[in-house]
Short mmCIF file of C-alpha atoms and ligand atoms in Angstrom, two decimals:
data_model
loop_
_atom_site.label_atom_id
_atom_site.label_comp_id
_atom_site.label_asym_id
_atom_site.label_seq_id
_atom_site.Cartn_x
_atom_site.Cartn_y
_atom_site.Cartn_z
CA MET A 15 -2.76 -10.79 -20.27
CA LYS A 16 -3.40 -14.46 -19.85
CA THR A 17 -5.30 -16.17 -17.07
CA THR A 18 -4.77 -19.71 -16.19
CA VAL A 19 -6.61 -20.67 -13.08
CA ALA A 20 -6.09 -24.26 -11.92
CA THR A 21 -9.09 -24.53 -9.96
CA VAL A 22 -9.24 -28.33 -10.26
CA SER A 23 -5.76 -29.13 -9.30
CA LEU A 24 -6.29 -26.69 -6.24
CA LEU A 25 -9.10 -28.58 -4.94
CA THR A 26 -7.17 -31.83 -5.36
CA LEU A 27 -4.29 -30.17 -3.37
CA LEU A 28 -6.64 -28.99 -0.59
CA ALA A 29 -8.33 -32.34 -0.19
CA VAL A 30 -4.93 -34.09 0.19
CA ALA A 31 -3.11 -31.32 2.37
CA CYS A 32 -6.15 -30.86 4.74
CA LYS A 33 -7.13 -34.68 5.27
CA PRO A 34 -10.61 -33.69 6.62
CA SER A 35 -11.20 -37.45 7.64
CA GLU A 36 -8.44 -37.05 10.44
CA ALA A 37 -9.48 -33.64 11.97
CA PRO A 38 -12.23 -33.21 14.56
CA PRO A 39 -15.82 -32.72 13.19
CA GLU A 40 -15.95 -28.96 13.55
CA ALA A 41 -12.51 -28.76 11.83
CA ALA A 42 -13.48 -30.76 8.91
CA ALA A 43 -16.45 -28.42 8.42
CA ASP A 44 -14.05 -25.48 8.39
CA VAL A 45 -11.63 -27.26 5.83
CA ALA A 46 -14.77 -27.74 3.48
CA ILE A 47 -15.73 -24.17 3.78
CA ALA A 48 -12.26 -22.91 3.12
CA GLN A 49 -12.24 -25.19 0.05
CA GLN A 50 -15.38 -23.77 -1.11
CA LEU A 51 -14.17 -20.21 -0.61
CA ALA A 52 -10.93 -20.98 -2.49
CA ALA A 53 -12.71 -22.70 -5.24
CA ALA A 54 -15.20 -19.87 -5.90
CA ALA A 55 -12.51 -17.17 -5.74
CA LEU A 56 -10.13 -19.06 -8.24
CA THR A 57 -12.62 -19.53 -10.99
CA GLU A 58 -11.61 -17.74 -14.10
CA ALA A 59 -15.01 -15.61 -13.82
CA ALA A 60 -14.25 -14.45 -10.40
CA ALA A 61 -10.61 -13.64 -11.33
CA GLN A 62 -11.84 -11.50 -14.12
CA GLU A 63 -14.46 -9.70 -11.99
CA ALA A 64 -11.72 -8.73 -9.24
CA ALA A 65 -9.72 -7.36 -11.95
CA GLU A 66 -12.46 -5.47 -13.53
CA LEU A 67 -12.78 -3.69 -10.06
CA VAL A 68 -9.25 -2.46 -10.48
CA ARG A 69 -9.75 -1.62 -14.29
CA SER A 70 -12.74 0.33 -13.44
CA LEU A 71 -11.13 2.37 -10.32
CA SER A 72 -8.11 3.04 -12.47
CA LEU A 73 -10.22 4.32 -15.28
CA VAL A 74 -13.05 6.13 -13.46
CA ALA A 75 -10.93 7.71 -10.82
CA GLY A 76 -7.47 7.36 -12.22
CA PRO A 77 -4.71 9.35 -10.42
CA ARG A 78 -6.30 10.02 -7.07
CA LEU A 79 -4.13 11.84 -4.67
CA ALA A 80 -5.74 13.09 -1.60
CA GLY A 81 -7.86 16.18 -2.18
CA SER A 82 -7.75 16.10 -6.10
CA ALA A 83 -10.70 15.56 -8.43
CA GLY A 84 -9.57 12.00 -9.14
CA ASP A 85 -9.96 11.43 -5.20
CA ALA A 86 -13.40 12.71 -5.17
CA ARG A 87 -14.27 10.59 -8.05
CA ALA A 88 -12.69 7.43 -6.27
CA VAL A 89 -14.92 8.15 -3.13
CA ALA A 90 -18.07 8.37 -5.48
CA TRP A 91 -16.93 5.29 -7.19
CA ALA A 92 -16.46 3.23 -4.11
CA GLU A 93 -19.75 4.24 -2.62
CA ALA A 94 -21.73 3.29 -5.73
CA LYS A 95 -19.70 0.14 -6.37
CA LEU A 96 -20.22 -1.23 -2.81
CA ARG A 97 -24.04 -0.49 -3.29
CA GLU A 98 -24.21 -2.15 -6.38
CA LEU A 99 -22.61 -5.16 -5.07
CA GLY A 100 -25.01 -5.66 -2.18
CA PHE A 101 -22.83 -4.22 0.89
CA GLU A 102 -24.91 -3.16 3.75
CA ASN A 103 -24.42 0.03 5.54
CA VAL A 104 -22.51 1.71 2.89
CA ARG A 105 -21.26 5.18 3.73
CA ALA A 106 -18.60 7.70 3.27
CA GLU A 107 -17.21 9.00 6.51
CA PRO A 108 -15.53 12.36 6.02
CA VAL A 109 -11.84 12.67 6.47
CA THR A 110 -9.88 16.11 6.29
CA VAL A 111 -6.89 15.56 4.05
CA PRO A 112 -3.68 17.73 2.99
CA HIS A 113 -4.04 19.06 -0.73
CA TRP A 114 -0.67 19.29 -2.65
CA GLU A 115 -0.47 19.60 -6.39
CA ARG A 116 2.26 18.73 -8.83
CA GLY A 117 2.85 21.12 -11.87
CA ALA A 118 5.34 21.00 -14.82
CA GLU A 119 8.73 19.66 -13.75
CA SER A 120 11.99 19.09 -15.47
CA GLY A 121 15.70 18.43 -14.74
CA GLU A 122 18.81 18.70 -16.72
CA ILE A 123 22.57 18.22 -16.34
CA LEU A 124 24.23 21.53 -17.46
CA THR A 125 27.95 20.65 -17.25
CA PRO A 126 30.12 19.05 -18.25
CA TYR A 127 27.84 17.12 -20.91
CA PRO A 128 24.37 18.73 -20.86
CA GLN A 129 21.35 16.35 -21.18
CA PRO A 130 17.89 16.03 -19.76
CA LEU A 131 17.10 14.15 -16.64
CA HIS A 132 13.73 12.29 -15.92
CA LEU A 133 12.74 13.35 -12.45
CA THR A 134 9.70 14.09 -10.44
CA ALA A 135 8.69 16.26 -7.40
CA LEU A 136 8.49 14.47 -4.04
CA GLY A 137 5.25 14.72 -2.47
CA GLY A 138 4.95 18.02 -0.47
CA SER A 139 7.96 19.64 -2.05
CA VAL A 140 7.92 23.29 -2.44
CA ALA A 141 8.50 24.89 -5.96
CA THR A 142 11.68 25.98 -7.36
CA PRO A 143 12.14 29.65 -8.25
CA PRO A 144 10.49 30.30 -11.74
CA GLY A 145 12.99 29.26 -14.46
CA GLY A 146 14.64 26.67 -12.09
CA LEU A 147 17.24 26.26 -9.77
CA VAL A 148 20.85 25.87 -10.90
CA ALA A 149 23.45 24.53 -8.70
CA GLU A 150 26.46 22.40 -8.43
CA VAL A 151 25.52 18.71 -7.49
CA LEU A 152 27.13 17.05 -4.36
CA ARG A 153 26.66 13.32 -4.31
CA VAL A 154 26.48 11.20 -1.17
CA ALA A 155 26.10 7.47 -1.18
CA SER A 156 23.45 7.30 1.58
CA LEU A 157 21.27 9.25 4.07
CA ASP A 158 23.92 8.31 6.65
CA GLU A 159 26.77 9.86 4.69
CA LEU A 160 24.52 13.09 4.39
CA LEU A 161 24.17 13.08 8.30
CA ALA A 162 27.85 12.62 8.61
CA LEU A 163 28.65 16.00 6.64
CA PRO A 164 29.76 18.71 8.71
CA ALA A 165 27.52 22.06 8.83
CA ASP A 166 27.88 23.95 5.67
CA ALA A 167 29.41 21.15 3.73
CA ALA A 168 26.41 21.53 1.06
CA ARG A 169 26.40 25.13 1.00
CA GLY A 170 24.94 26.47 -2.40
CA ARG A 171 24.86 22.76 -3.62
CA ILE A 172 21.94 20.48 -5.00
CA VAL A 173 22.58 17.29 -2.69
CA PHE A 174 22.17 14.05 -4.46
CA VAL A 175 21.70 10.86 -2.35
CA ASP A 176 22.53 7.95 -4.53
CA ARG A 177 21.46 4.82 -2.67
CA VAL A 178 20.35 1.74 -4.77
CA MET A 179 17.33 0.00 -3.65
CA GLU A 180 17.58 -3.81 -3.20
CA ARG A 181 14.91 -6.16 -4.84
CA LYS A 182 13.49 -8.38 -2.23
CA ARG A 183 10.50 -10.55 -2.10
CA ASP A 184 9.11 -9.09 1.10
CA GLY A 185 9.95 -5.49 -0.07
CA SER A 186 12.33 -5.10 2.93
CA GLY A 187 14.71 -3.02 0.37
CA TYR A 188 12.42 -0.24 0.45
CA GLY A 189 12.66 0.97 4.19
CA PRO A 190 16.54 1.58 4.00
CA VAL A 191 16.06 3.91 0.81
CA VAL A 192 12.93 5.54 1.82
CA ALA A 193 14.23 7.29 4.95
CA ALA A 194 16.13 9.71 2.50
CA ARG A 195 12.85 10.55 0.73
CA GLY A 196 11.24 11.59 4.02
CA ARG A 197 13.84 13.60 5.70
CA GLY A 198 16.61 13.97 3.26
CA ALA A 199 15.73 17.52 2.09
CA SER A 200 15.74 19.13 5.45
CA GLU A 201 18.95 17.47 6.51
CA ALA A 202 20.63 18.79 3.31
CA ALA A 203 19.03 22.34 3.96
CA LYS A 204 20.63 22.04 7.48
CA ARG A 205 24.22 21.67 5.86
CA GLY A 206 23.41 24.67 3.45
CA ALA A 207 21.85 22.94 0.47
CA VAL A 208 19.56 24.77 -1.97
CA GLY A 209 18.01 21.58 -3.47
CA PHE A 210 17.63 17.79 -3.01
CA VAL A 211 17.44 15.03 -5.33
CA MET A 212 17.72 11.29 -4.81
CA ARG A 213 17.73 7.95 -6.79
CA SER A 214 14.06 6.90 -6.82
CA ALA A 215 13.26 4.38 -4.12
CA ALA A 216 12.40 1.84 -6.80
CA THR A 217 13.76 -1.08 -8.50
CA GLY A 218 12.44 -0.68 -12.16
CA ASN A 219 15.12 0.40 -14.79
CA HIS A 220 12.72 2.29 -16.88
CA ARG A 221 12.89 6.21 -16.84
CA PHE A 222 9.79 6.56 -14.66
CA PRO A 223 10.81 8.31 -11.56
CA HIS A 224 9.17 7.34 -8.04
CA THR A 225 7.59 9.78 -6.10
CA GLY A 226 6.18 9.55 -2.40
CA ALA A 227 5.84 11.59 0.75
CA MET A 228 8.65 13.93 2.09
CA ARG A 229 8.26 16.12 4.95
CA TYR A 230 10.15 19.38 6.10
CA GLU A 231 11.51 19.57 9.50
CA GLU A 232 10.08 22.78 11.49
CA GLY A 233 12.51 25.65 11.49
CA VAL A 234 14.72 24.60 8.63
CA PRO A 235 14.70 26.26 5.22
CA LYS A 236 12.41 24.47 2.76
CA ILE A 237 14.28 23.41 -0.31
CA PRO A 238 12.81 21.76 -3.46
CA ALA A 239 13.07 17.98 -3.56
CA ALA A 240 12.90 15.46 -6.35
CA ALA A 241 13.42 11.78 -7.29
CA LEU A 242 15.49 10.83 -10.26
CA ALA A 243 14.42 7.85 -12.26
CA VAL A 244 16.90 4.84 -11.84
CA PRO A 245 18.86 5.37 -15.31
CA ASP A 246 19.03 9.20 -14.68
CA ALA A 247 20.49 8.55 -11.24
CA ASP A 248 23.09 6.38 -13.09
CA LEU A 249 23.76 9.26 -15.46
CA LEU A 250 24.20 11.74 -12.88
CA ALA A 251 26.61 9.39 -10.73
CA ASP A 252 28.58 8.59 -13.87
CA ALA A 253 28.90 12.34 -14.64
CA ILE A 254 30.06 13.11 -11.13
CA ALA A 255 32.50 10.05 -11.30
CA LEU A 256 34.45 11.91 -14.01
CA GLY A 257 35.85 14.14 -11.15
CA LYS A 258 34.76 17.54 -12.71
CA PRO A 259 32.14 19.87 -11.13
CA VAL A 260 28.66 18.75 -12.38
CA SER A 261 25.87 21.19 -12.24
CA MET A 262 22.25 20.85 -12.86
CA ARG A 263 18.94 22.56 -13.22
CA LEU A 264 16.07 21.48 -11.28
CA THR A 265 12.58 23.10 -12.11
CA LEU A 266 9.47 22.05 -10.12
CA GLU A 267 6.18 23.97 -10.26
CA THR A 268 4.26 22.65 -7.08
CA ARG A 269 1.91 24.23 -4.90
CA TRP A 270 0.12 23.56 -1.59
CA LEU A 271 -3.79 24.41 -1.44
CA PRO A 272 -6.09 24.67 1.66
CA ASP A 273 -6.91 21.07 3.27
CA ALA A 274 -9.68 19.34 1.30
CA MET A 275 -12.45 16.67 2.30
CA SER A 276 -12.19 12.98 1.29
CA ALA A 277 -13.73 10.16 2.97
CA ASN A 278 -13.10 6.54 4.17
CA VAL A 279 -15.77 4.49 2.22
CA ILE A 280 -17.20 1.61 4.17
CA GLY A 281 -19.26 -1.28 3.53
CA GLU A 282 -20.49 -4.39 5.33
CA ILE A 283 -21.69 -7.92 5.19
CA ARG A 284 -23.72 -7.90 8.49
CA GLY A 285 -23.31 -10.67 11.01
CA ARG A 286 -26.05 -13.12 11.78
CA GLU A 287 -25.34 -13.61 15.50
CA ARG A 288 -23.11 -10.81 16.59
CA PRO A 289 -23.32 -7.82 14.18
CA ASP A 290 -21.70 -5.47 16.44
CA GLU A 291 -18.42 -7.55 16.26
CA ILE A 292 -16.16 -6.53 13.39
CA VAL A 293 -13.70 -8.35 11.16
CA LEU A 294 -12.02 -5.31 9.24
CA LEU A 295 -10.74 -5.87 5.73
CA GLY A 296 -8.75 -2.64 4.80
CA ALA A 297 -7.14 -1.17 1.65
CA HIS A 298 -6.52 2.44 0.45
CA LEU A 299 -8.69 4.29 -1.92
CA ASP A 300 -6.09 7.06 -2.76
CA SER A 301 -3.07 6.76 -4.92
CA TRP A 302 -0.09 8.81 -5.91
CA ASP A 303 -0.69 11.17 -8.88
CA LEU A 304 1.60 9.95 -11.51
CA GLY A 305 -0.10 6.54 -12.41
CA THR A 306 -3.53 5.20 -12.05
CA GLY A 307 -3.00 3.38 -8.91
CA ALA A 308 -3.79 -0.06 -10.29
CA LEU A 309 -1.32 -1.92 -8.19
CA ASP A 310 -1.16 0.78 -5.31
CA ASP A 311 -3.78 0.22 -3.99
CA GLY A 312 -6.63 -0.54 -6.70
CA ALA A 313 -5.41 -4.22 -6.28
CA GLY A 314 -6.02 -4.06 -2.56
CA VAL A 315 -9.30 -2.56 -3.05
CA ALA A 316 -10.45 -5.28 -5.47
CA ILE A 317 -8.98 -7.78 -3.17
CA VAL A 318 -10.94 -6.87 0.00
CA ILE A 319 -14.09 -6.06 -1.80
CA SER A 320 -13.95 -9.52 -3.70
CA ALA A 321 -13.05 -11.59 -0.67
CA ALA A 322 -15.93 -10.13 1.39
CA ARG A 323 -18.34 -11.06 -1.54
CA GLN A 324 -17.26 -14.45 -1.49
CA VAL A 325 -17.98 -14.94 2.05
CA ALA A 326 -21.47 -13.22 1.63
CA ALA A 327 -21.95 -15.85 -1.25
CA LEU A 328 -21.71 -18.79 1.41
CA PRO A 329 -25.14 -20.19 2.27
CA GLN A 330 -24.86 -19.04 5.88
CA ARG A 331 -24.07 -15.45 6.69
CA PRO A 332 -21.00 -15.12 8.98
CA ARG A 333 -21.50 -14.85 12.75
CA ARG A 334 -20.01 -11.53 12.75
CA THR A 335 -19.92 -8.51 10.63
CA ILE A 336 -17.32 -8.32 7.91
CA ARG A 337 -16.45 -4.47 7.39
CA VAL A 338 -14.58 -3.38 4.20
CA VAL A 339 -12.89 -0.07 4.89
CA LEU A 340 -11.43 1.70 2.05
CA PHE A 341 -9.10 4.40 3.67
CA ALA A 342 -8.71 7.95 2.52
CA ASN A 343 -5.14 9.41 2.03
CA GLU A 344 -3.02 6.54 3.14
CA GLU A 345 -0.15 7.92 0.81
CA PHE A 346 0.27 11.61 2.21
CA GLY A 347 -0.10 10.97 5.90
CA LEU A 348 -2.39 8.38 6.57
CA SER A 349 -5.42 10.70 7.31
CA GLY A 350 -8.10 7.97 6.82
CA GLY A 351 -6.33 5.46 9.23
CA ARG A 352 -6.06 7.95 11.90
CA GLU A 353 -9.59 9.44 11.53
CA TYR A 354 -11.10 5.92 11.56
CA ALA A 355 -9.43 4.95 14.76
CA ARG A 356 -10.79 8.23 16.31
CA VAL A 357 -14.25 8.05 14.92
CA HIS A 358 -14.57 4.34 15.89
CA ALA A 359 -12.60 4.50 19.29
CA ASP A 360 -15.55 3.25 21.19
CA GLU A 361 -16.01 0.15 19.29
CA LEU A 362 -12.16 -0.82 18.66
CA ASP A 363 -12.75 -3.43 21.33
CA ARG A 364 -15.36 -4.99 19.42
CA HIS A 365 -12.65 -5.32 16.24
CA VAL A 366 -12.08 -8.92 16.31
CA LEU A 367 -9.46 -8.99 13.72
CA ALA A 368 -8.25 -6.54 11.19
CA THR A 369 -6.09 -6.90 8.12
CA GLU A 370 -5.14 -4.80 5.01
CA ALA A 371 -4.38 -5.34 1.43
CA ASP A 372 -1.74 -2.88 0.19
CA PHE A 373 0.99 -4.47 -1.89
CA GLY A 374 0.16 -4.93 -5.19
CA ASP A 375 -1.13 -8.14 -6.89
CA GLY A 376 1.84 -10.57 -6.04
CA LYS A 377 0.61 -13.95 -4.66
CA VAL A 378 0.32 -14.32 -0.74
CA TRP A 379 3.15 -16.38 0.35
CA ARG A 380 3.48 -15.90 4.08
CA PHE A 381 0.89 -15.61 7.05
CA GLU A 382 1.69 -13.84 10.26
CA SER A 383 -0.49 -12.79 13.12
CA LYS A 384 -0.44 -10.60 16.21
CA VAL A 385 -3.26 -12.13 18.68
CA ALA A 386 -3.69 -12.86 22.48
CA PRO A 387 -1.16 -15.74 23.26
CA GLU A 388 -4.15 -17.98 24.16
CA ALA A 389 -5.57 -17.57 20.62
CA LEU A 390 -2.28 -18.52 18.78
CA ALA A 391 -3.52 -22.14 18.30
CA LYS A 392 -6.43 -20.77 16.40
CA MET A 393 -4.01 -18.85 14.05
CA ASP A 394 -2.23 -22.22 13.56
CA ARG A 395 -5.52 -23.59 12.38
CA LEU A 396 -6.12 -20.71 10.12
CA ALA A 397 -2.59 -21.30 8.72
CA THR A 398 -3.55 -24.82 7.85
CA LEU A 399 -6.52 -23.58 5.97
CA LEU A 400 -4.36 -21.27 3.93
CA ALA A 401 -1.41 -23.68 3.21
CA PRO A 402 -3.15 -25.13 0.18
CA LEU A 403 -2.83 -21.75 -1.50
CA GLY A 404 0.90 -21.92 -1.04
CA ILE A 405 1.08 -19.76 2.18
CA THR A 406 3.56 -20.62 4.59
CA VAL A 407 3.78 -19.33 8.35
CA GLY A 408 6.24 -16.58 9.04
CA SER A 409 7.97 -15.85 12.52
CA ASP A 410 7.16 -12.30 13.27
CA PRO A 411 4.14 -10.65 14.77
CA ALA A 412 1.86 -9.21 12.14
CA GLY A 413 2.18 -5.39 11.47
CA GLY A 414 -1.20 -5.04 9.89
CA GLY A 415 -0.56 -2.36 7.18
CA ALA A 416 -0.26 1.35 7.55
CA ASP A 417 -3.69 2.26 7.84
CA LEU A 418 -4.21 -0.29 10.64
CA GLY A 419 -1.31 1.41 12.77
CA PRO A 420 -3.59 3.69 14.58
CA LEU A 421 -5.84 0.55 15.53
CA ALA A 422 -2.82 -0.36 17.87
CA VAL A 423 -4.39 1.84 20.73
CA GLY A 424 -7.23 -0.73 20.76
CA ARG A 425 -4.85 -3.73 20.58
CA VAL A 426 -6.93 -5.04 17.87
CA PRO A 427 -5.74 -8.45 16.61
CA LEU A 428 -3.92 -8.27 13.28
CA VAL A 429 -3.03 -10.75 10.33
CA ASP A 430 -0.55 -10.13 7.59
CA LEU A 431 -0.95 -12.01 4.40
CA SER A 432 2.33 -10.99 2.83
CA GLN A 433 2.34 -10.62 -0.95
CA ASP A 434 5.18 -11.32 -3.35
CA GLY A 435 6.66 -7.91 -3.83
CA THR A 436 9.48 -9.06 -6.01
CA THR A 437 8.40 -6.64 -8.98
CA TYR A 438 6.26 -4.42 -6.99
CA PHE A 439 8.77 -1.49 -6.72
CA ASP A 440 9.30 -1.50 -10.37
CA TYR A 441 5.98 0.41 -10.82
CA HIS A 442 5.07 1.59 -7.22
CA HIS A 443 4.30 5.44 -7.09
CA THR A 444 5.55 5.68 -10.82
CA ALA A 445 3.52 6.62 -13.96
CA ASP A 446 3.92 3.05 -14.96
CA ASP A 447 1.37 1.81 -12.12
CA THR A 448 -1.25 1.00 -14.54
CA PHE A 449 -3.92 -1.67 -15.10
CA ASP A 450 -2.02 -3.70 -17.60
CA LYS A 451 0.36 -4.75 -14.66
CA ILE A 452 -2.65 -6.64 -13.02
CA ASP A 453 -2.62 -10.36 -13.25
CA PRO A 454 -6.03 -11.75 -12.67
CA ALA A 455 -4.93 -15.17 -11.43
CA SER A 456 -2.54 -13.75 -9.01
CA LEU A 457 -5.32 -11.32 -7.66
CA ALA A 458 -7.73 -14.52 -7.42
CA GLN A 459 -5.06 -16.07 -4.95
CA ASN A 460 -5.18 -13.21 -2.81
CA VAL A 461 -8.99 -12.96 -2.75
CA ALA A 462 -9.09 -16.53 -1.77
CA ALA A 463 -6.81 -16.11 1.04
CA TYR A 464 -8.58 -12.96 2.42
CA ALA A 465 -11.94 -14.65 2.07
CA ILE A 466 -10.67 -17.67 4.16
CA THR A 467 -9.16 -15.36 6.62
CA ALA A 468 -12.28 -13.13 6.99
CA TRP A 469 -14.75 -15.98 7.13
CA PHE A 470 -12.46 -17.82 9.76
CA ALA A 471 -12.37 -14.77 11.90
CA ALA A 472 -15.82 -13.79 11.43
CA GLU A 473 -17.19 -17.19 12.37
CA ASP A 474 -14.71 -18.24 15.35
CA PRO A 475 -17.08 -18.74 18.52
CA GLU A 476 -14.79 -16.68 20.88
CA GLY A 477 -12.48 -14.45 18.93
CA PHE A 478 -8.75 -13.88 19.39
CA GLY A 479 -8.53 -11.76 22.52
CA ARG A 480 -6.54 -8.51 22.19
CA ALA A 481 -3.05 -8.22 20.59
CA PRO A 482 -0.20 -7.82 22.93
CA GLY A 483 0.75 -4.12 23.64
CA GLU A 484 3.97 -2.68 22.46
ZN1 LIG B 16 -0.48 1.90 -0.90
#
């Protein structure tokens, strides 16, 4: 991996873009500090330090699905790392999580032309009978096509939802395909199916299938559910296109265990004037079980820890507290996000701003916010401070990230620093999400953007009001 961090040219760019001499005095000061934060985050040494956090988490905890031994190691890693890096009030707040385990899994086309298929169980799937499930495959082009099938149309079949995910910078190709992952199995079962497979909700053309959460509808038979790697979905579709019956075997050994304990791991940079007011930087500590969770969400963990450290390194502490929250079990039910909002309900009104990093290591390219209308001008100011990093302003209200959804009850102001996700879904939730995919320079640009945002929010005299309700 190569790192070229253009600190000098960035400083020039910052100086030109911000024109501090034309801004009011307090604004000139914020430009200088934003420049300082960016310069510090973008040094090669800082970029490598952030990347080393990802390497360490990927190595020490490794695959860390909720409830697993890796998940427990991740909690211990995070507590120790935050202490070692000088965070205050470091603690692990307990969170109950579901515990599901993958076992051996395989698939094969049996007729007309036998060959193996690369597939993986969707998270939460029941097992197949021992020896596997053999059935004829019924292909539908989309979840909508499955929904349009009459009752019984899939009797005794394995339903195959074959919708291709579109590659998009903002990741918006994911939503339309991932709906089938969540409810496809139950919809297929309602129509008589005995098994469910889908084309991976992924853009990579390697043979690593993409897993992710699925759920069963109450009162509907639970059928085994798996995702085919993209080239294997092509194979199966090609076989079906010949017009002869295609049968396959699906073998999944999965099991459900009793709920387990995990934790939201928290560390703070305490504020100098208003320590009870909080700027929350979030990421999630858990990962899917196939890869080592370097991009999802080791990168986010490194970004928020490193950003808080950059602010802590300024000569003056921020006015408010910067709280890093590494959420438990984002992937398999948002247990950590929900528990945080519940446990911290009485201080949500003192959460001045929250943002989450959970989209790999792609550079931040867009800024969006959701704050009180009277605070929008401040967000414009923050956007000017971010602009030299190549970040433009989007037109939608910020969503805040999955773990921050439960904070909506407290109408906590949110910021989105949208990352470039063009290649994210080549690796996301696959065995190929490993540390070698991390680009330290790109990670450093994220750290700079999060550091500026955290500092700006922690320092602002009045805050940003409450976000508009839904
Ligand atoms: Zn994630």
